[in-house]
Amino acid sequence: MNDSNVHNSIVINGETVVPEELGRDGLLLLQPKDCYKLDTASVLLAWFASCFVRQGKPCEMLELGSGTGGVSLLASARCKNAHIDGVELVELPYQTFCANIALNHLESRIAAYNADLRELPAEIKNKAYDVVFMNPPFYDGTRGSVTDTARKSEHEAKARFAEQGALEDFIKAQSLRTRTSGGYAVMCISSDRVPECFSLFESYKLTPVRLLTVHANPSKDAFLALIACKKGAPKAEFKVLPPLYINEEFSSKLSRRATHIYEEEHTDCFI
């Protein structure tokens, strides 16, 4: 994603924001300074969630905790056959999400909802989704120092820490909205929380089917995990996918696999 000075700025909540290029399908992204920024986890989640979409047939997707909408935008570029609903509780990122949808003329393919995932609106509660994806808060409020939390903006802190719902709230909502028999629940999470996730999956009738660990390079421990579950498929086969290394060993150069994810056409499918 590159900064761009050629695009017209837009005022959001009194701040002048210049759209940035997402690097896929000419999409642009507005990111106010106080909002959680699109990062490696965001890009990988969009890719991974898209890997569970069957191309060529209509697909309903739901993102829980959408922030400014960057992940949903990227997923829409990878899955032209998908309609995406996105839920964001905090007002500023929600306003920005709406602006990003309008900026990219995606009103017919993406809808934003300002709601608490613990009390979803009827429009969402009345639907079952083929893929429900999310990047829940990495920290539960007991992790990370008070100083670190205070240093962050209010909006970023709410995105990183579980002030708007604990991990269990996210997984419960994800399970309820994933279509039984054939629907996929997809998430990215800090690698040290994988055991907690697997325990919650069992409680909410989600069967893990794919696990992908993400490492800075082959010498580093995983810092992120991408997980996919099926709803209503207790005997589904579980596979640990080959690890994803972002960079080559002893180099800042992107690995071949990471380059494919970031720069090439979407061809991956894990169904």
PDB file of C-alpha atoms in Angstrom:
ATOM      1  CA  MET A   1       0.000   0.000   0.000  1.00  0.00           C
ATOM      2  CA  ASN A   2       1.505   3.315  -1.054  1.00  0.00           C
ATOM      3  CA  ASP A   3       0.836   6.897  -0.062  1.00  0.00           C
ATOM      4  CA  SER A   4      -0.601   8.954  -2.878  1.00  0.00           C
ATOM      5  CA  ASN A   5      -0.609  12.689  -3.291  1.00  0.00           C
ATOM      6  CA  VAL A   6      -2.663  12.664  -6.489  1.00  0.00           C
ATOM      7  CA  HIS A   7      -5.982  11.761  -4.862  1.00  0.00           C
ATOM      8  CA  ASN A   8      -8.308  14.406  -3.475  1.00  0.00           C
ATOM      9  CA  SER A   9      -8.354  14.661   0.295  1.00  0.00           C
ATOM     10  CA  ILE A  10     -11.534  14.080   2.283  1.00  0.00           C
ATOM     11  CA  VAL A  11     -12.492  15.603   5.638  1.00  0.00           C
ATOM     12  CA  ILE A  12     -13.540  13.048   8.256  1.00  0.00           C
ATOM     13  CA  ASN A  13     -14.487  14.186  11.752  1.00  0.00           C
ATOM     14  CA  GLY A  14     -12.619  17.461  11.181  1.00  0.00           C
ATOM     15  CA  GLU A  15      -9.427  15.792   9.919  1.00  0.00           C
ATOM     16  CA  THR A  16      -8.229  16.100   6.330  1.00  0.00           C
ATOM     17  CA  VAL A  17      -7.372  12.592   5.143  1.00  0.00           C
ATOM     18  CA  VAL A  18      -5.608  11.729   1.878  1.00  0.00           C
ATOM     19  CA  PRO A  19      -6.640   8.370   0.371  1.00  0.00           C
ATOM     20  CA  GLU A  20      -3.902   5.763   0.067  1.00  0.00           C
ATOM     21  CA  GLU A  21      -3.620   3.143  -2.652  1.00  0.00           C
ATOM     22  CA  LEU A  22      -4.375  -0.387  -1.478  1.00  0.00           C
ATOM     23  CA  GLY A  23      -2.387  -1.937  -4.321  1.00  0.00           C
ATOM     24  CA  ARG A  24      -5.242  -4.074  -5.644  1.00  0.00           C
ATOM     25  CA  ASP A  25      -7.850  -3.218  -8.285  1.00  0.00           C
ATOM     26  CA  GLY A  26      -7.122   0.494  -7.928  1.00  0.00           C
ATOM     27  CA  LEU A  27      -8.850   0.613  -4.549  1.00  0.00           C
ATOM     28  CA  LEU A  28      -8.240   3.539  -2.212  1.00  0.00           C
ATOM     29  CA  LEU A  29      -8.301   3.618   1.584  1.00  0.00           C
ATOM     30  CA  LEU A  30      -8.910   6.499   3.977  1.00  0.00           C
ATOM     31  CA  GLN A  31      -7.189   6.061   7.345  1.00  0.00           C
ATOM     32  CA  PRO A  32      -7.558   8.862   9.926  1.00  0.00           C
ATOM     33  CA  LYS A  33      -4.548   9.133  12.221  1.00  0.00           C
ATOM     34  CA  ASP A  34      -6.474   8.001  15.313  1.00  0.00           C
ATOM     35  CA  CYS A  35      -7.802   4.790  13.741  1.00  0.00           C
ATOM     36  CA  TYR A  36      -6.202   1.345  13.747  1.00  0.00           C
ATOM     37  CA  LYS A  37      -4.135   1.143  10.560  1.00  0.00           C
ATOM     38  CA  LEU A  38      -4.177  -1.594   7.967  1.00  0.00           C
ATOM     39  CA  ASP A  39      -1.251  -3.905   8.717  1.00  0.00           C
ATOM     40  CA  THR A  40       0.195  -7.312   7.858  1.00  0.00           C
ATOM     41  CA  ALA A  41      -2.528  -9.115   9.811  1.00  0.00           C
ATOM     42  CA  SER A  42      -5.199  -7.203   7.878  1.00  0.00           C
ATOM     43  CA  VAL A  43      -3.779  -8.059   4.461  1.00  0.00           C
ATOM     44  CA  LEU A  44      -3.310 -11.725   5.367  1.00  0.00           C
ATOM     45  CA  LEU A  45      -6.829 -11.992   6.798  1.00  0.00           C
ATOM     46  CA  ALA A  46      -8.341 -10.664   3.561  1.00  0.00           C
ATOM     47  CA  TRP A  47      -6.332 -13.209   1.588  1.00  0.00           C
ATOM     48  CA  PHE A  48      -7.062 -16.132   3.913  1.00  0.00           C
ATOM     49  CA  ALA A  49     -10.790 -15.442   4.175  1.00  0.00           C
ATOM     50  CA  SER A  50     -10.989 -15.198   0.389  1.00  0.00           C
ATOM     51  CA  CYS A  51      -9.413 -18.650   0.106  1.00  0.00           C
ATOM     52  CA  PHE A  52     -12.676 -20.113   1.473  1.00  0.00           C
ATOM     53  CA  VAL A  53     -14.911 -18.499  -1.139  1.00  0.00           C
ATOM     54  CA  ARG A  54     -16.035 -20.670  -4.024  1.00  0.00           C
ATOM     55  CA  GLN A  55     -15.500 -18.611  -7.142  1.00  0.00           C
ATOM     56  CA  GLY A  56     -18.264 -18.309  -9.699  1.00  0.00           C
ATOM     57  CA  LYS A  57     -21.282 -18.505  -7.385  1.00  0.00           C
ATOM     58  CA  PRO A  58     -22.885 -15.876  -5.119  1.00  0.00           C
ATOM     59  CA  CYS A  59     -21.289 -15.654  -1.694  1.00  0.00           C
ATOM     60  CA  GLU A  60     -22.297 -13.828   1.473  1.00  0.00           C
ATOM     61  CA  MET A  61     -19.442 -12.666   3.709  1.00  0.00           C
ATOM     62  CA  LEU A  62     -19.484 -10.936   7.094  1.00  0.00           C
ATOM     63  CA  GLU A  63     -16.644  -9.114   8.821  1.00  0.00           C
ATOM     64  CA  LEU A  64     -16.859  -8.587  12.580  1.00  0.00           C
ATOM     65  CA  GLY A  65     -14.932  -5.555  13.840  1.00  0.00           C
ATOM     66  CA  SER A  66     -14.322  -3.954  10.453  1.00  0.00           C
ATOM     67  CA  GLY A  67     -12.486  -0.827  11.547  1.00  0.00           C
ATOM     68  CA  THR A  68     -12.125   1.497   8.567  1.00  0.00           C
ATOM     69  CA  GLY A  69     -13.013  -1.313   6.158  1.00  0.00           C
ATOM     70  CA  GLY A  70      -9.619  -2.108   4.637  1.00  0.00           C
ATOM     71  CA  VAL A  71      -9.971  -5.884   5.014  1.00  0.00           C
ATOM     72  CA  SER A  72     -13.455  -5.904   3.494  1.00  0.00           C
ATOM     73  CA  LEU A  73     -12.221  -3.778   0.583  1.00  0.00           C
ATOM     74  CA  LEU A  74      -9.356  -6.184  -0.106  1.00  0.00           C
ATOM     75  CA  ALA A  75     -11.675  -9.189   0.165  1.00  0.00           C
ATOM     76  CA  SER A  76     -14.057  -7.577  -2.315  1.00  0.00           C
ATOM     77  CA  ALA A  77     -11.208  -7.212  -4.798  1.00  0.00           C
ATOM     78  CA  ARG A  78     -10.292 -10.889  -4.448  1.00  0.00           C
ATOM     79  CA  CYS A  79     -13.890 -12.171  -4.507  1.00  0.00           C
ATOM     80  CA  LYS A  80     -15.891 -10.428  -7.205  1.00  0.00           C
ATOM     81  CA  ASN A  81     -18.809 -12.788  -6.553  1.00  0.00           C
ATOM     82  CA  ALA A  82     -19.162 -11.833  -2.884  1.00  0.00           C
ATOM     83  CA  HIS A  83     -21.396  -9.407  -1.033  1.00  0.00           C
ATOM     84  CA  ILE A  84     -19.815  -8.272   2.234  1.00  0.00           C
ATOM     85  CA  ASP A  85     -21.466  -6.910   5.378  1.00  0.00           C
ATOM     86  CA  GLY A  86     -19.137  -5.234   7.866  1.00  0.00           C
ATOM     87  CA  VAL A  87     -19.847  -4.460  11.536  1.00  0.00           C
ATOM     88  CA  GLU A  88     -17.958  -1.757  13.454  1.00  0.00           C
ATOM     89  CA  LEU A  89     -18.959  -0.372  16.853  1.00  0.00           C
ATOM     90  CA  VAL A  90     -16.705   2.688  17.219  1.00  0.00           C
ATOM     91  CA  GLU A  91     -18.089   5.767  15.491  1.00  0.00           C
ATOM     92  CA  LEU A  92     -14.972   7.232  13.808  1.00  0.00           C
ATOM     93  CA  PRO A  93     -13.798   4.049  12.051  1.00  0.00           C
ATOM     94  CA  TYR A  94     -17.419   3.298  11.125  1.00  0.00           C
ATOM     95  CA  GLN A  95     -17.779   6.743   9.512  1.00  0.00           C
ATOM     96  CA  THR A  96     -14.503   6.123   7.679  1.00  0.00           C
ATOM     97  CA  PHE A  97     -15.675   2.684   6.538  1.00  0.00           C
ATOM     98  CA  CYS A  98     -18.758   4.284   5.000  1.00  0.00           C
ATOM     99  CA  ALA A  99     -16.581   6.907   3.309  1.00  0.00           C
ATOM    100  CA  ASN A 100     -14.292   4.177   1.928  1.00  0.00           C
ATOM    101  CA  ILE A 101     -17.252   2.306   0.452  1.00  0.00           C
ATOM    102  CA  ALA A 102     -18.465   5.481  -1.265  1.00  0.00           C
ATOM    103  CA  LEU A 103     -14.978   6.493  -2.403  1.00  0.00           C
ATOM    104  CA  ASN A 104     -14.567   3.165  -4.220  1.00  0.00           C
ATOM    105  CA  HIS A 105     -18.167   3.030  -5.512  1.00  0.00           C
ATOM    106  CA  LEU A 106     -18.794  -0.292  -3.779  1.00  0.00           C
ATOM    107  CA  GLU A 107     -22.236   0.455  -2.353  1.00  0.00           C
ATOM    108  CA  SER A 108     -23.751  -2.501  -4.211  1.00  0.00           C
ATOM    109  CA  ARG A 109     -21.191  -4.971  -2.844  1.00  0.00           C
ATOM    110  CA  ILE A 110     -20.300  -3.809   0.698  1.00  0.00           C
ATOM    111  CA  ALA A 111     -22.605  -2.606   3.491  1.00  0.00           C
ATOM    112  CA  ALA A 112     -21.392  -1.079   6.767  1.00  0.00           C
ATOM    113  CA  TYR A 113     -23.239  -1.360  10.079  1.00  0.00           C
ATOM    114  CA  ASN A 114     -22.561   0.674  13.215  1.00  0.00           C
ATOM    115  CA  ALA A 115     -23.361  -1.978  15.815  1.00  0.00           C
ATOM    116  CA  ASP A 116     -22.142  -4.016  18.765  1.00  0.00           C
ATOM    117  CA  LEU A 117     -21.399  -7.590  17.691  1.00  0.00           C
ATOM    118  CA  ARG A 118     -23.096  -8.702  20.906  1.00  0.00           C
ATOM    119  CA  GLU A 119     -26.326  -7.050  19.689  1.00  0.00           C
ATOM    120  CA  LEU A 120     -26.272  -7.333  15.922  1.00  0.00           C
ATOM    121  CA  PRO A 121     -28.991  -5.611  13.872  1.00  0.00           C
ATOM    122  CA  ALA A 122     -31.868  -7.629  12.431  1.00  0.00           C
ATOM    123  CA  GLU A 123     -30.491  -7.300   8.896  1.00  0.00           C
ATOM    124  CA  ILE A 124     -27.491  -9.399   9.973  1.00  0.00           C
ATOM    125  CA  LYS A 125     -29.162 -11.654  12.540  1.00  0.00           C
ATOM    126  CA  ASN A 126     -31.605 -12.808   9.883  1.00  0.00           C
ATOM    127  CA  LYS A 127     -28.830 -13.986   7.566  1.00  0.00           C
ATOM    128  CA  ALA A 128     -26.469 -16.964   7.521  1.00  0.00           C
ATOM    129  CA  TYR A 129     -23.097 -16.278   5.916  1.00  0.00           C
ATOM    130  CA  ASP A 130     -20.827 -18.451   3.805  1.00  0.00           C
ATOM    131  CA  VAL A 131     -17.703 -16.871   5.326  1.00  0.00           C
ATOM    132  CA  VAL A 132     -17.521 -14.906   8.582  1.00  0.00           C
ATOM    133  CA  PHE A 133     -14.082 -13.387   9.103  1.00  0.00           C
ATOM    134  CA  MET A 134     -12.525 -11.282  11.826  1.00  0.00           C
ATOM    135  CA  ASN A 135      -9.393  -9.887  13.392  1.00  0.00           C
ATOM    136  CA  PRO A 136     -10.455  -9.795  17.065  1.00  0.00           C
ATOM    137  CA  PRO A 137      -8.514  -7.781  19.645  1.00  0.00           C
ATOM    138  CA  PHE A 138      -5.158  -9.424  20.275  1.00  0.00           C
ATOM    139  CA  TYR A 139      -5.136  -8.483  23.963  1.00  0.00           C
ATOM    140  CA  ASP A 140      -7.699  -9.203  26.652  1.00  0.00           C
ATOM    141  CA  GLY A 141      -6.920  -6.201  28.843  1.00  0.00           C
ATOM    142  CA  THR A 142      -4.548  -8.134  31.094  1.00  0.00           C
ATOM    143  CA  ARG A 143      -1.782  -8.128  28.489  1.00  0.00           C
ATOM    144  CA  GLY A 144       0.318  -5.145  27.552  1.00  0.00           C
ATOM    145  CA  SER A 145       1.267  -2.402  29.980  1.00  0.00           C
ATOM    146  CA  VAL A 146      -0.939   0.464  31.084  1.00  0.00           C
ATOM    147  CA  THR A 147       1.643   2.793  29.574  1.00  0.00           C
ATOM    148  CA  ASP A 148       1.350   1.075  26.203  1.00  0.00           C
ATOM    149  CA  THR A 149      -2.418   1.332  26.337  1.00  0.00           C
ATOM    150  CA  ALA A 150      -2.418   4.976  27.339  1.00  0.00           C
ATOM    151  CA  ARG A 151      -0.003   5.840  24.545  1.00  0.00           C
ATOM    152  CA  LYS A 152      -2.481   4.671  21.931  1.00  0.00           C
ATOM    153  CA  SER A 153      -5.425   6.711  20.727  1.00  0.00           C
ATOM    154  CA  GLU A 154      -8.832   5.797  22.100  1.00  0.00           C
ATOM    155  CA  HIS A 155      -9.876   4.269  18.777  1.00  0.00           C
ATOM    156  CA  GLU A 156      -6.700   2.217  18.331  1.00  0.00           C
ATOM    157  CA  ALA A 157      -6.812   0.991  21.928  1.00  0.00           C
ATOM    158  CA  LYS A 158     -10.364  -0.217  21.423  1.00  0.00           C
ATOM    159  CA  ALA A 159      -9.254  -2.128  18.339  1.00  0.00           C
ATOM    160  CA  ARG A 160      -6.238  -3.759  19.999  1.00  0.00           C
ATOM    161  CA  PHE A 161      -7.717  -4.430  23.445  1.00  0.00           C
ATOM    162  CA  ALA A 162     -10.977  -6.216  24.247  1.00  0.00           C
ATOM    163  CA  GLU A 163     -12.924  -3.178  25.413  1.00  0.00           C
ATOM    164  CA  GLN A 164     -15.720  -3.792  22.891  1.00  0.00           C
ATOM    165  CA  GLY A 165     -16.020  -7.536  23.401  1.00  0.00           C
ATOM    166  CA  ALA A 166     -13.803 -10.367  24.607  1.00  0.00           C
ATOM    167  CA  LEU A 167     -12.488 -13.080  22.322  1.00  0.00           C
ATOM    168  CA  GLU A 168     -15.367 -15.306  23.418  1.00  0.00           C
ATOM    169  CA  ASP A 169     -17.886 -12.656  22.331  1.00  0.00           C
ATOM    170  CA  PHE A 170     -16.312 -12.544  18.882  1.00  0.00           C
ATOM    171  CA  ILE A 171     -16.259 -16.331  18.480  1.00  0.00           C
ATOM    172  CA  LYS A 172     -19.835 -16.677  19.745  1.00  0.00           C
ATOM    173  CA  ALA A 173     -21.073 -14.068  17.244  1.00  0.00           C
ATOM    174  CA  GLN A 174     -19.025 -15.688  14.500  1.00  0.00           C
ATOM    175  CA  SER A 175     -20.501 -19.107  15.199  1.00  0.00           C
ATOM    176  CA  LEU A 176     -24.086 -17.828  15.294  1.00  0.00           C
ATOM    177  CA  ARG A 177     -23.757 -16.129  11.920  1.00  0.00           C
ATOM    178  CA  THR A 178     -21.820 -18.834  10.040  1.00  0.00           C
ATOM    179  CA  ARG A 179     -23.980 -20.991   7.792  1.00  0.00           C
ATOM    180  CA  THR A 180     -24.377 -24.525   9.137  1.00  0.00           C
ATOM    181  CA  SER A 181     -22.994 -27.204   6.821  1.00  0.00           C
ATOM    182  CA  GLY A 182     -20.641 -25.511   4.443  1.00  0.00           C
ATOM    183  CA  GLY A 183     -20.000 -22.163   6.123  1.00  0.00           C
ATOM    184  CA  TYR A 184     -16.521 -21.109   7.223  1.00  0.00           C
ATOM    185  CA  ALA A 185     -15.475 -19.081  10.258  1.00  0.00           C
ATOM    186  CA  VAL A 186     -12.089 -17.461   9.631  1.00  0.00           C
ATOM    187  CA  MET A 187      -9.872 -15.397  11.899  1.00  0.00           C
ATOM    188  CA  CYS A 188      -6.379 -14.123  12.498  1.00  0.00           C
ATOM    189  CA  ILE A 189      -5.092 -13.961  16.051  1.00  0.00           C
ATOM    190  CA  SER A 190      -1.863 -13.619  17.981  1.00  0.00           C
ATOM    191  CA  SER A 191      -0.203 -17.034  17.907  1.00  0.00           C
ATOM    192  CA  ASP A 192      -0.074 -17.314  21.702  1.00  0.00           C
ATOM    193  CA  ARG A 193      -3.876 -17.289  21.860  1.00  0.00           C
ATOM    194  CA  VAL A 194      -4.408 -20.309  19.603  1.00  0.00           C
ATOM    195  CA  PRO A 195      -5.059 -22.732  22.510  1.00  0.00           C
ATOM    196  CA  GLU A 196      -7.696 -20.342  23.900  1.00  0.00           C
ATOM    197  CA  CYS A 197      -9.350 -20.165  20.480  1.00  0.00           C
ATOM    198  CA  PHE A 198      -9.470 -23.946  20.093  1.00  0.00           C
ATOM    199  CA  SER A 199     -11.114 -24.319  23.504  1.00  0.00           C
ATOM    200  CA  LEU A 200     -13.775 -21.756  22.549  1.00  0.00           C
ATOM    201  CA  PHE A 201     -14.357 -23.374  19.153  1.00  0.00           C
ATOM    202  CA  GLU A 202     -15.439 -26.538  20.889  1.00  0.00           C
ATOM    203  CA  SER A 203     -17.868 -24.597  23.081  1.00  0.00           C
ATOM    204  CA  TYR A 204     -19.484 -22.933  20.075  1.00  0.00           C
ATOM    205  CA  LYS A 205     -19.708 -25.920  17.711  1.00  0.00           C
ATOM    206  CA  LEU A 206     -16.950 -24.799  15.365  1.00  0.00           C
ATOM    207  CA  THR A 207     -14.601 -27.455  14.003  1.00  0.00           C
ATOM    208  CA  PRO A 208     -11.086 -26.245  13.097  1.00  0.00           C
ATOM    209  CA  VAL A 209     -10.143 -27.316   9.571  1.00  0.00           C
ATOM    210  CA  ARG A 210      -7.061 -25.200   8.710  1.00  0.00           C
ATOM    211  CA  LEU A 211      -4.252 -23.624  10.721  1.00  0.00           C
ATOM    212  CA  LEU A 212      -1.539 -21.458   9.182  1.00  0.00           C
ATOM    213  CA  THR A 213       1.226 -19.929  11.291  1.00  0.00           C
ATOM    214  CA  VAL A 214       2.925 -16.724  10.161  1.00  0.00           C
ATOM    215  CA  HIS A 215       6.592 -15.987  10.877  1.00  0.00           C
ATOM    216  CA  ALA A 216       8.788 -12.967  10.161  1.00  0.00           C
ATOM    217  CA  ASN A 217      11.358 -15.371   8.639  1.00  0.00           C
ATOM    218  CA  PRO A 218      12.321 -19.070   8.936  1.00  0.00           C
ATOM    219  CA  SER A 219      14.358 -18.399  12.099  1.00  0.00           C
ATOM    220  CA  LYS A 220      11.567 -16.702  14.025  1.00  0.00           C
ATOM    221  CA  ASP A 221       8.723 -18.095  16.081  1.00  0.00           C
ATOM    222  CA  ALA A 222       5.210 -17.485  14.795  1.00  0.00           C
ATOM    223  CA  PHE A 223       3.734 -14.094  15.636  1.00  0.00           C
ATOM    224  CA  LEU A 224       0.350 -14.646  14.013  1.00  0.00           C
ATOM    225  CA  ALA A 225      -2.026 -17.525  13.317  1.00  0.00           C
ATOM    226  CA  LEU A 226      -4.700 -17.785  10.646  1.00  0.00           C
ATOM    227  CA  ILE A 227      -7.466 -20.245  11.528  1.00  0.00           C
ATOM    228  CA  ALA A 228     -10.489 -21.529   9.613  1.00  0.00           C
ATOM    229  CA  CYS A 229     -13.356 -23.549  11.091  1.00  0.00           C
ATOM    230  CA  LYS A 230     -16.455 -25.199   9.671  1.00  0.00           C
ATOM    231  CA  LYS A 231     -19.879 -24.916  11.254  1.00  0.00           C
ATOM    232  CA  GLY A 232     -21.871 -28.110  11.761  1.00  0.00           C
ATOM    233  CA  ALA A 233     -19.147 -30.456  10.553  1.00  0.00           C
ATOM    234  CA  PRO A 234     -17.747 -32.251  13.633  1.00  0.00           C
ATOM    235  CA  LYS A 235     -15.839 -34.817  11.547  1.00  0.00           C
ATOM    236  CA  ALA A 236     -14.226 -32.321   9.155  1.00  0.00           C
ATOM    237  CA  GLU A 237     -10.558 -32.985   8.407  1.00  0.00           C
ATOM    238  CA  PHE A 238      -8.031 -30.730  10.145  1.00  0.00           C
ATOM    239  CA  LYS A 239      -4.859 -29.683   8.335  1.00  0.00           C
ATOM    240  CA  VAL A 240      -1.862 -27.648   9.476  1.00  0.00           C
ATOM    241  CA  LEU A 241      -0.742 -25.766   6.388  1.00  0.00           C
ATOM    242  CA  PRO A 242       2.931 -25.077   5.591  1.00  0.00           C
ATOM    243  CA  PRO A 243       4.126 -22.039   7.574  1.00  0.00           C
ATOM    244  CA  LEU A 244       4.120 -18.634   5.915  1.00  0.00           C
ATOM    245  CA  TYR A 245       7.381 -16.682   6.120  1.00  0.00           C
ATOM    246  CA  ILE A 246       7.017 -12.966   5.395  1.00  0.00           C
ATOM    247  CA  ASN A 247      10.692 -12.401   4.621  1.00  0.00           C
ATOM    248  CA  GLU A 248      13.521 -14.537   3.342  1.00  0.00           C
ATOM    249  CA  GLU A 249      16.179 -15.675   5.803  1.00  0.00           C
ATOM    250  CA  PHE A 250      18.642 -12.912   6.771  1.00  0.00           C
ATOM    251  CA  SER A 251      16.927 -10.477   4.426  1.00  0.00           C
ATOM    252  CA  SER A 252      14.194  -7.855   4.345  1.00  0.00           C
ATOM    253  CA  LYS A 253      13.125  -9.151   0.944  1.00  0.00           C
ATOM    254  CA  LEU A 254       9.628 -10.594   0.798  1.00  0.00           C
ATOM    255  CA  SER A 255       9.490 -14.363   0.484  1.00  0.00           C
ATOM    256  CA  ARG A 256       8.120 -15.844  -2.709  1.00  0.00           C
ATOM    257  CA  ARG A 257       4.903 -16.856  -0.953  1.00  0.00           C
ATOM    258  CA  ALA A 258       4.394 -13.435   0.628  1.00  0.00           C
ATOM    259  CA  THR A 259       5.033 -11.773  -2.734  1.00  0.00           C
ATOM    260  CA  HIS A 260       2.347 -13.961  -4.284  1.00  0.00           C
ATOM    261  CA  ILE A 261      -0.133 -12.951  -1.576  1.00  0.00           C
ATOM    262  CA  TYR A 262       0.655  -9.245  -1.710  1.00  0.00           C
ATOM    263  CA  GLU A 263       1.147  -8.683  -5.410  1.00  0.00           C
ATOM    264  CA  GLU A 264      -0.280 -11.434  -7.612  1.00  0.00           C
ATOM    265  CA  GLU A 265      -3.781 -12.405  -8.680  1.00  0.00           C
ATOM    266  CA  HIS A 266      -5.869 -14.351  -6.219  1.00  0.00           C
ATOM    267  CA  THR A 267      -5.649 -18.055  -7.050  1.00  0.00           C
ATOM    268  CA  ASP A 268      -5.496 -19.768  -3.658  1.00  0.00           C
ATOM    269  CA  CYS A 269      -8.274 -22.027  -2.405  1.00  0.00           C
ATOM    270  CA  PHE A 270      -8.250 -24.057   0.818  1.00  0.00           C
ATOM    271  CA  ILE A 271     -11.711 -25.602   0.518  1.00  0.00           C
TER     272      ILE A 271
END
